[in-house]
Short mmCIF file of C-alpha atoms in Angstrom, two decimals:
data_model
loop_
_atom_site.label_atom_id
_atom_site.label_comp_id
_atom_site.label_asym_id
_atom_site.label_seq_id
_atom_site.Cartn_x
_atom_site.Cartn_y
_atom_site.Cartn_z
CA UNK N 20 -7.83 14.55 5.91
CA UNK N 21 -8.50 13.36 2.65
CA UNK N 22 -7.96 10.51 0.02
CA UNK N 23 -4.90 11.86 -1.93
CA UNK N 24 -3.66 12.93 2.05
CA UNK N 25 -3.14 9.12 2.88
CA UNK N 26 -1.57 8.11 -0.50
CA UNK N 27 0.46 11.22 0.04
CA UNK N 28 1.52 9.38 3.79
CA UNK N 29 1.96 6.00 2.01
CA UNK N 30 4.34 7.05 -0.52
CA UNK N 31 6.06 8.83 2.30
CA UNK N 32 6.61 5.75 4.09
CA UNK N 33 8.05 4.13 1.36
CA UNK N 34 10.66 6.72 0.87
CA UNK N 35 11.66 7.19 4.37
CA UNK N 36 11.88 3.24 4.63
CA UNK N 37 14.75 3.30 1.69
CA UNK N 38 13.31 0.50 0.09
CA UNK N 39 16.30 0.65 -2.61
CA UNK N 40 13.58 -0.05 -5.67
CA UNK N 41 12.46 2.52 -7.90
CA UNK N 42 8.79 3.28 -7.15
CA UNK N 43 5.80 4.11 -9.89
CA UNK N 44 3.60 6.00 -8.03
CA UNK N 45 0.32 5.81 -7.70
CA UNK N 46 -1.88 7.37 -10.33
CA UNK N 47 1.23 8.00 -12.80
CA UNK N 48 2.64 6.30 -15.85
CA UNK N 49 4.57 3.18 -15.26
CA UNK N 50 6.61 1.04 -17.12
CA UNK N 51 7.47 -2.36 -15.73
CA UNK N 52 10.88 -3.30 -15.40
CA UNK N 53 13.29 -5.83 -13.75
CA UNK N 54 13.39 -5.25 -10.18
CA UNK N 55 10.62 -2.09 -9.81
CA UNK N 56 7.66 -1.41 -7.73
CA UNK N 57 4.14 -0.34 -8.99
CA UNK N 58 2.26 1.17 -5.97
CA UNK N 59 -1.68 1.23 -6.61
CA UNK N 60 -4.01 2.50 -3.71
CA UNK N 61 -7.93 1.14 -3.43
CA UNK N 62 -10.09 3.00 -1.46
CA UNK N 63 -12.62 0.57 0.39
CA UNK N 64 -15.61 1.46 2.57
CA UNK N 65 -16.23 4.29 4.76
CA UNK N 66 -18.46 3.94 7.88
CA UNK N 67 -19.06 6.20 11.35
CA UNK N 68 -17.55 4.85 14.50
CA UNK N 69 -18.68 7.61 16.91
CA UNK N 70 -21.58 9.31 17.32
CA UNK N 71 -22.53 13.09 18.85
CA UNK N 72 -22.13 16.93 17.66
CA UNK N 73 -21.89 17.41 14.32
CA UNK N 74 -17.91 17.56 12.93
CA UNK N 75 -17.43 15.66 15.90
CA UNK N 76 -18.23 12.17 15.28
CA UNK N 77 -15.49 9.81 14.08
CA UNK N 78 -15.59 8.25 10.08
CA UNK N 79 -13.33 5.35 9.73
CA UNK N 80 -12.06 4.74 5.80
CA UNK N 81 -10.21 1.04 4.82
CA UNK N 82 -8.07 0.63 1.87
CA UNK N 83 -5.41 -1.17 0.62
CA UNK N 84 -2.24 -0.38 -1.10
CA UNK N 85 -0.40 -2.90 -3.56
CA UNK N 86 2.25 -3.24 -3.93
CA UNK N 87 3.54 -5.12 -7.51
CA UNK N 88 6.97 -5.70 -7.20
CA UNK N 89 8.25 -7.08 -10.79
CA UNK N 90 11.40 -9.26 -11.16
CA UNK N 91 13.59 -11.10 -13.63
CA UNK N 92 10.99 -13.84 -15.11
CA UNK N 93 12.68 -17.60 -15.12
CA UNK N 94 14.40 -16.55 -12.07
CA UNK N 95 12.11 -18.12 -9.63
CA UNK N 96 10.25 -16.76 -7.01
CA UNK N 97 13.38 -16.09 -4.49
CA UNK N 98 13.68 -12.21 -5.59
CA UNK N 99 10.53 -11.17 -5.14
CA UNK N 100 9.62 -12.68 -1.72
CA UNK N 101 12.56 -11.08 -0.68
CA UNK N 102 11.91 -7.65 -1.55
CA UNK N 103 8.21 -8.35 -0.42
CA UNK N 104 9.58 -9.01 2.92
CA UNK N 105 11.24 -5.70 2.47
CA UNK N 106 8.38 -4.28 2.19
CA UNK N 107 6.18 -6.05 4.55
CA UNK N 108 8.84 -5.27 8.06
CA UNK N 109 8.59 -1.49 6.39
CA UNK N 110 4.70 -0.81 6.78
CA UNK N 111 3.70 -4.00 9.20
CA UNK N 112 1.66 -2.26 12.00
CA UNK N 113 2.98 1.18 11.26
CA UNK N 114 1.12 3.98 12.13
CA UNK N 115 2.13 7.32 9.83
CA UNK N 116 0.24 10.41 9.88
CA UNK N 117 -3.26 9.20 10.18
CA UNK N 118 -2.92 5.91 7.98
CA UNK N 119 -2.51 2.88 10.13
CA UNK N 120 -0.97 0.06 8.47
CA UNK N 121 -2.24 -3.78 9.41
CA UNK N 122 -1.05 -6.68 8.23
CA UNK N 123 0.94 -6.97 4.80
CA UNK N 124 0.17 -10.19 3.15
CA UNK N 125 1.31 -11.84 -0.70
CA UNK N 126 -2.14 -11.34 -2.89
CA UNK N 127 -0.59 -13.19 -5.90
CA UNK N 128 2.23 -14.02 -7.48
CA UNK N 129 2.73 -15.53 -11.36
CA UNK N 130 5.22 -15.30 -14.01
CA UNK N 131 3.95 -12.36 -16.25
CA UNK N 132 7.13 -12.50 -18.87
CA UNK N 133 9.45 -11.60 -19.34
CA UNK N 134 8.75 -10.90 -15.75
CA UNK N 135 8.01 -12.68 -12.40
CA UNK N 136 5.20 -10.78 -10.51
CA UNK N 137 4.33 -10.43 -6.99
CA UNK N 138 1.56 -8.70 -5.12
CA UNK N 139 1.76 -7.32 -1.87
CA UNK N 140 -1.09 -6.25 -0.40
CA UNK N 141 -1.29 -3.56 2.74
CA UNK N 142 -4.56 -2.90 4.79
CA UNK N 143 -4.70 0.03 6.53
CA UNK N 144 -7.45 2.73 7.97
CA UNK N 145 -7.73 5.89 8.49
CA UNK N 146 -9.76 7.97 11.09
CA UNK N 147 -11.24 11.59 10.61
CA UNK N 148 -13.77 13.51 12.39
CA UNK N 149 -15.77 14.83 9.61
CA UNK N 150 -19.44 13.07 10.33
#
């Protein structure tokens, strides 16, 4: 299992949840516009949770992905806490492949004009025997 094999489950997720926003992936060019998603993944620490043979112990990674969901600025807030509720029910506890998803939670939210921006923000973990 590997970094770009989680954001590859992630990104999954999000298409098999039909979210009905168009997406920038992770790692890509992006634009913002009215009523879009940028998806950015941050890969946090790394630590054993088992320990025996060689190949056999278990490594446990944390990350987060956010999600910055961009809507009409001067519009209020109502948009984008909707679609970050969206969101949220879509990944809340979910476990994909190997990425388990925790608890989604609003990181920040401002007007950014002409847009109004919202964070979401995704723990999750993933487990591999690689130690």
């Amino acid at each position: 299992m590997s970094f770009d094999a989680e954001r590859s489950e992630i990104e999954a997720r999000w298409i098999a949840a039909s979210i009905g926003l168009t997406l920038g992936y992770d790692g890509q060019g992006y634009d913002a516009a009215v009523n879009t998603v940028r998806l950015s993944i941050q890969s946090g620490e790394a630590r054993q949770v088992s320990f025996g043979s060689p190949g056999t112990n278990l490594v446990r990674y944390s990350g987060v992905a956010f999600f910055e969901i961009y809507t009409a600025g001067g519009a209020g807030s109502v948009a984008a806490r909707g679609y970050a509720e969206t969101i949220k029910t879509a990944f809340i506890n979910q476990t994909l492949a190997t990425v388990k998803c925790g608890i989604p939670y609003i990181l920040s939210s401002r007007d950014d004009p002409p847009f109004y921006r919202v964070v979401l923000a995704i723990p999750f973990t993933r487990d591999a025997y690689e130690a």
